[in-house]
XYZ file of C-alpha atoms in Angstrom:
437
model
C 0.000 0.000 0.000
C 1.189 3.529 -0.725
C 1.072 5.677 2.382
C 1.747 9.323 3.178
C 2.401 10.483 6.720
C 1.969 14.146 7.605
C 4.334 15.061 10.423
C 7.715 13.569 11.312
C 7.494 13.926 15.052
C 7.639 10.986 17.390
C 4.418 9.283 16.259
C 4.660 10.087 12.561
C 8.281 9.081 12.109
C 8.026 5.825 14.053
C 4.773 4.848 12.324
C 5.992 5.717 8.838
C 9.297 3.917 9.270
C 7.659 0.805 10.675
C 5.078 0.693 7.878
C 7.974 0.780 5.412
C 9.702 -2.002 7.328
C 6.722 -4.336 6.775
C 6.696 -3.648 3.040
C 4.541 -0.586 2.397
C 5.767 2.380 0.348
C 5.811 5.395 2.631
C 6.452 9.106 2.201
C 6.872 11.118 5.398
C 6.087 14.808 4.952
C 7.166 17.782 7.044
C 7.485 21.535 6.414
C 10.844 21.601 8.234
C 13.423 21.396 5.418
C 16.356 20.866 7.762
C 14.608 17.920 9.392
C 13.796 16.349 6.014
C 17.434 16.678 4.885
C 18.585 15.041 8.089
C 16.116 12.180 7.620
C 17.281 11.569 4.052
C 20.738 11.017 5.575
C 19.289 8.380 7.886
C 19.552 10.575 10.970
C 16.591 10.588 13.313
C 15.757 13.935 14.967
C 14.586 12.024 18.040
C 16.319 9.401 20.155
C 14.528 6.070 19.940
C 16.442 2.779 20.206
C 16.628 1.018 16.830
C 15.094 3.824 14.791
C 18.234 4.938 12.940
C 18.876 1.392 11.698
C 15.327 1.107 10.366
C 15.603 4.493 8.679
C 18.810 3.553 6.893
C 17.558 0.139 5.757
C 14.256 1.380 4.362
C 15.697 4.456 2.666
C 18.174 2.170 0.913
C 15.372 -0.170 -0.158
C 13.437 2.870 -1.483
C 10.371 1.995 0.567
C 10.807 5.092 2.757
C 10.980 8.628 1.367
C 10.789 12.130 2.783
C 9.418 15.347 1.379
C 8.375 18.895 2.194
C 5.682 18.738 -0.501
C 2.356 16.940 -0.830
C 2.922 15.297 -4.223
C 2.751 11.750 -2.845
C -0.788 12.197 -1.515
C -2.403 11.836 -4.935
C -1.104 8.272 -5.204
C -1.573 7.312 -1.553
C -4.413 5.071 -0.484
C -3.948 6.070 3.167
C -2.832 9.448 4.471
C -1.925 9.566 8.153
C -2.230 12.818 10.065
C 0.381 12.688 12.840
C 0.793 16.317 13.784
C 0.992 17.752 17.280
C -2.078 18.573 19.361
C -0.481 20.527 22.240
C -2.297 21.725 25.341
C -3.798 25.181 25.281
C -3.685 27.454 28.306
C -7.080 26.122 29.405
C -6.031 22.480 29.050
C -7.861 21.907 25.780
C -6.109 20.216 22.872
C -4.998 22.733 20.251
C -6.188 21.305 16.936
C -4.826 24.101 14.736
C -2.116 21.946 13.161
C -4.471 19.028 12.620
C -7.134 21.098 10.858
C -4.503 22.768 8.662
C -3.053 19.378 7.724
C -6.514 17.986 6.951
C -7.344 20.956 4.738
C -4.036 20.705 2.848
C -4.473 16.958 2.349
C -8.053 17.381 1.132
C -6.838 19.499 -1.795
C -4.581 16.695 -3.040
C -6.433 13.405 -2.467
C -7.802 11.048 -5.079
C -11.178 9.278 -4.877
C -11.571 6.828 -1.967
C -8.571 8.165 -0.096
C -8.504 7.180 3.565
C -7.529 10.013 5.879
C -6.294 8.475 9.121
C -6.140 10.579 12.271
C -3.119 9.253 14.146
C -2.820 12.313 16.370
C -4.390 12.164 19.805
C -7.600 14.167 19.501
C -10.626 14.924 21.716
C -13.868 13.035 21.291
C -15.780 14.473 18.344
C -12.757 15.693 16.370
C -13.325 13.147 13.608
C -16.636 14.729 12.643
C -15.064 18.181 12.542
C -12.331 16.884 10.242
C -14.942 15.154 8.089
C -16.866 18.411 7.680
C -13.688 20.353 6.906
C -12.539 17.904 4.240
C -16.020 17.801 2.671
C -15.937 21.581 2.277
C -12.528 21.421 0.618
C -12.913 18.593 -1.912
C -15.533 16.876 -4.059
C -13.579 13.596 -4.034
C -14.864 10.538 -2.158
C -12.973 10.050 1.094
C -13.066 8.103 4.331
C -12.074 9.236 7.834
C -10.478 6.781 10.243
C -9.217 7.139 13.805
C -6.171 5.010 14.565
C -4.752 6.056 17.944
C -1.183 5.098 18.804
C -0.172 3.266 21.963
C 3.602 3.588 21.741
C 5.893 3.888 24.722
C 8.911 6.113 24.233
C 12.010 3.979 24.520
C 10.306 0.848 23.164
C 8.257 2.330 20.332
C 9.623 0.084 17.581
C 8.764 -3.062 19.515
C 5.350 -1.659 20.470
C 4.513 -0.885 16.845
C 5.763 -4.146 15.381
C 4.160 -6.300 18.097
C 1.135 -4.329 19.258
C -1.027 -5.412 22.178
C -3.932 -4.319 20.016
C -4.770 -2.107 17.063
C -7.736 0.234 17.442
C -9.588 1.387 14.323
C -12.420 3.905 14.468
C -14.405 3.961 11.236
C -17.776 4.648 9.653
C -17.788 2.337 6.622
C -16.616 -1.141 5.681
C -14.301 0.036 2.889
C -12.106 1.872 5.371
C -12.249 -0.984 7.880
C -11.116 -3.502 5.271
C -8.266 -1.265 4.112
C -6.991 -0.793 7.654
C -7.185 -4.552 8.290
C -5.064 -5.132 5.203
C -2.566 -2.489 6.284
C -2.024 -3.946 9.740
C -2.318 -7.627 8.808
C 1.446 -8.361 9.034
C 1.520 -7.038 12.611
C -1.294 -9.127 14.038
C -0.492 -12.587 12.679
C 0.387 -13.773 16.181
C -3.192 -13.267 17.258
C -3.094 -9.754 18.671
C -6.509 -8.230 18.033
C -7.713 -5.443 15.797
C -10.647 -3.727 17.489
C -13.083 -2.119 15.099
C -15.307 0.540 16.635
C -16.912 3.901 15.997
C -14.762 6.976 15.530
C -16.044 8.393 18.806
C -15.160 5.234 20.709
C -11.657 5.147 19.215
C -11.058 8.743 20.268
C -12.263 7.992 23.775
C -10.239 4.761 23.980
C -6.956 6.630 23.522
C -7.687 9.139 26.278
C -9.132 6.539 28.625
C -6.027 4.336 28.240
C -3.530 7.105 28.924
C -5.501 8.540 31.820
C -5.812 5.100 33.421
C -2.056 4.547 33.197
C -1.446 8.006 34.635
C -3.834 7.110 37.447
C -1.796 3.995 38.282
C 1.315 6.148 38.607
C -0.399 8.673 40.867
C -1.935 5.867 42.913
C 1.371 4.212 43.739
C 2.932 7.600 44.478
C 0.091 8.348 46.887
C 0.661 4.987 48.580
C 4.406 5.697 48.710
C 3.796 8.929 50.613
C 1.734 7.073 53.176
C 4.482 4.443 53.430
C 6.912 7.234 54.282
C 4.670 8.263 57.149
C 3.810 4.864 58.617
C 7.153 3.121 57.987
C 6.072 0.566 55.407
C 8.197 -0.075 52.300
C 6.452 0.733 49.005
C 8.663 -1.708 47.080
C 7.388 -4.553 49.244
C 3.841 -3.241 48.941
C 4.188 -3.033 45.178
C 5.254 -6.671 44.972
C 2.364 -7.657 47.183
C -0.291 -6.010 45.040
C 1.188 -6.398 41.547
C 1.173 -10.196 41.798
C -2.622 -9.940 41.658
C -3.414 -10.432 37.972
C -6.280 -7.984 38.246
C -3.779 -5.263 39.128
C -0.512 -6.155 37.399
C 2.859 -4.474 37.811
C 3.020 -2.052 34.893
C 3.103 1.667 35.761
C 3.179 0.903 39.483
C 6.654 2.278 40.156
C 6.881 5.187 42.605
C 8.914 8.150 41.466
C 8.904 11.895 40.852
C 5.646 11.870 38.886
C 4.798 11.340 35.228
C 5.930 13.638 32.441
C 6.480 13.422 28.705
C 4.379 14.437 25.750
C 1.317 12.268 26.407
C 0.113 11.834 29.978
C 0.142 15.488 31.116
C -1.463 16.689 27.897
C -4.031 13.910 27.631
C -5.132 14.145 31.255
C -5.756 17.865 30.820
C -7.594 17.350 27.533
C -9.940 14.698 28.918
C -10.736 16.869 31.923
C -11.483 19.755 29.565
C -13.757 17.576 27.428
C -15.687 16.456 30.500
C -16.256 20.050 31.554
C -17.388 20.925 28.030
C -20.122 18.346 28.450
C -21.046 19.565 31.922
C -19.555 16.788 34.008
C -16.451 16.058 36.104
C -13.972 13.194 36.135
C -13.096 13.161 39.805
C -10.591 10.299 39.670
C -8.739 11.883 36.750
C -8.753 15.229 38.565
C -7.163 13.559 41.577
C -4.591 11.915 39.308
C -3.435 15.305 38.082
C -3.447 16.841 41.577
C -1.319 14.023 43.006
C 1.116 14.250 40.109
C 1.537 18.006 40.471
C 2.467 17.511 44.129
C 4.724 14.530 43.390
C 7.003 16.521 41.098
C 8.349 18.401 44.125
C 8.041 15.641 46.721
C 11.772 14.906 46.719
C 12.569 18.625 46.661
C 10.592 18.970 49.880
C 12.810 16.262 51.405
C 15.864 18.256 50.331
C 14.507 21.362 52.016
C 13.842 19.418 55.197
C 17.312 17.850 55.222
C 18.989 21.247 54.877
C 16.535 22.939 57.263
C 15.186 25.167 54.504
C 18.522 26.706 53.490
C 19.876 25.612 50.098
C 21.944 28.738 49.458
C 25.325 27.864 47.961
C 24.585 24.134 47.807
C 25.302 22.155 44.625
C 23.102 19.235 43.612
C 24.279 16.686 41.032
C 21.441 15.169 39.001
C 21.659 11.820 37.279
C 19.160 12.026 34.455
C 16.930 14.817 33.197
C 14.762 12.979 30.617
C 11.229 12.300 31.814
C 11.993 8.560 31.609
C 14.805 6.272 30.494
C 15.608 5.444 26.850
C 14.418 8.759 25.440
C 15.731 12.291 24.935
C 12.269 13.716 25.625
C 12.247 16.261 28.453
C 8.729 17.583 27.998
C 7.126 18.001 31.434
C 10.094 16.181 32.954
C 10.057 16.249 36.772
C 13.707 17.299 36.550
C 12.626 20.685 35.198
C 10.541 21.390 38.291
C 13.210 20.115 40.666
C 16.001 22.134 39.058
C 14.029 25.378 38.907
C 13.002 24.980 42.561
C 16.585 24.314 43.653
C 17.930 27.341 41.813
C 15.135 29.573 43.104
C 16.349 28.661 46.602
C 19.926 29.702 45.818
C 21.416 26.325 44.823
C 23.423 25.321 41.756
C 22.922 22.212 39.640
C 25.229 19.884 37.764
C 23.867 17.005 35.725
C 24.543 14.108 33.416
C 22.089 12.425 31.054
C 23.128 9.962 28.309
C 21.050 11.648 25.566
C 18.719 14.368 26.885
C 21.165 17.073 27.967
C 20.848 19.321 24.923
C 17.054 19.239 25.000
C 17.031 19.938 28.736
C 19.200 23.019 28.436
C 16.886 24.355 25.737
C 13.782 24.158 27.911
C 15.083 25.360 31.293
C 15.361 28.933 30.041
C 17.877 31.741 30.431
C 16.753 32.471 33.991
C 18.266 29.170 35.185
C 20.873 28.418 32.539
C 23.767 30.190 34.313
C 23.271 28.044 37.426
C 23.385 24.712 35.542
C 26.441 22.802 34.324
C 26.253 19.721 32.107
C 28.863 16.950 32.277
C 29.674 14.099 29.910
C 30.223 11.567 32.694
C 27.991 10.549 35.575
C 30.859 10.636 38.071
C 32.400 13.922 36.929
C 29.178 15.783 37.629
C 29.511 14.734 41.294
C 32.804 16.560 41.896
C 32.377 18.857 44.878
C 28.585 18.527 44.930
C 26.712 18.425 48.209
C 24.363 15.625 47.146
C 23.440 13.213 44.350
C 19.873 13.271 43.033
C 18.613 10.469 40.770
C 15.859 11.728 38.473
C 15.781 9.250 35.557
C 15.925 5.461 35.727
C 18.663 4.961 33.114
C 20.063 1.456 33.461
C 23.631 2.692 33.867
C 22.622 4.432 37.098
C 21.289 1.324 38.807
C 24.555 -0.277 39.955
C 27.099 2.497 40.476
C 30.441 2.443 42.264
C 29.470 3.840 45.664
C 33.104 4.292 46.646
C 33.495 6.511 43.597
C 30.366 8.465 44.487
C 31.617 8.904 48.058
C 35.017 10.175 46.926
C 33.538 12.723 44.552
C 30.778 14.230 46.707
C 31.541 16.925 49.264
C 28.967 15.373 51.604
C 27.581 11.826 51.568
C 23.930 12.505 50.734
C 21.736 10.786 48.128
C 18.209 11.775 47.159
C 16.938 8.796 45.155
C 13.776 9.984 43.399
C 13.600 6.739 41.391
C 14.296 4.239 44.210
C 17.173 2.884 42.146
C 19.424 1.769 44.980
C 19.168 -0.917 47.632
C 18.731 0.783 50.974
C 21.013 -1.532 52.929
C 23.883 -1.152 50.471
C 23.659 2.651 50.449
C 23.562 2.792 54.243
C 26.581 0.486 54.495
C 28.602 3.160 52.721
C 27.492 5.743 55.246
C 25.258 7.869 53.064
C 22.330 9.895 54.297
C 19.730 8.318 52.026
C 16.314 9.569 50.974
C 13.944 7.691 48.668
C 10.203 7.606 47.985
C 8.161 5.358 50.238
C 11.059 3.097 51.238
C 11.726 1.990 54.801
C 15.124 3.509 55.648
């Protein structure tokens, strides 16, 4: 099948590349000329394990192409819209880019083109796109919702071996075409769920908000563990063995971040209010997460009796999670800004996210932050180590090395990476989230 993908961000680039990998002919389209040139050279603008290799292989096989123009749309049976839908100031999803993409695509399509909304969009967006396209073209077309369920850091695996594929449609022609498109990915029995466009839109938001709720739930439990003396790691094992609960997204930490959960939680809450109702559990999820971002910072304040002036804190990790260079809504941003506002300085090391982090922290804080290329070098002369991202290389460090580099033996472990007994054996003052220390 010939496919065009509008947008070469995280979702568009991964989807387009993976479609090419399973044999489809794909053109990824973006208005950013510099990004398109980089992609033609097999260089991904985002960090995602395995993506560069797939890019190179499929460019060489001529199944994957890139363009700043819309010429490929005329010959494409499916056109995927994978543009950003960022949060507005009121929490609503900004659909400006999506509507512009839909209008541009509508001018170029051939009869029976399938316009696939891959972007995460509020319930009811499909009908708005349908009306917009109908006003722009006289060609026959079909609108499909196909939400993505990719996890940053394992997106290739998630796409190639999906738990499920969700297709929102209004007619059998589109449903059959989407079944054909995804057939190579579901041969092992993973289901394709066909449903209405409205249900597909709701499914995406419901899934992300439920996962966000699991994170806030375990963080809430971790706080109570801190108070009563229980150990959240033991509690987690005790509840996650129940198949009705499971262990995914039940790891305490500094709160969720990234491009999806914060935005999608806000958008679903906004949609509920538009329809005159409230989602009280989702509201609580967001409230808990907002507090959790500074939970470890509060422990720092308490340890230093409220005075952080002149202190230096060395951060391991600034990405919102491991295996990505994405720093959007990263808890590290909130921790660093709070530290600097209290008169502290920050050093940090992150395997891939450093450049992106320095771009988003802003000039106000930039002069108080120093990046290092080695996890141990950033500790030199610092008053404390703070773990913010669960990169694998941080899990089993040389504690003698840490001890020799730090000015004072203090660790604030916002990811519960270290074994309490081992850290204490080395004489560190140790703070974690919900662990019995």
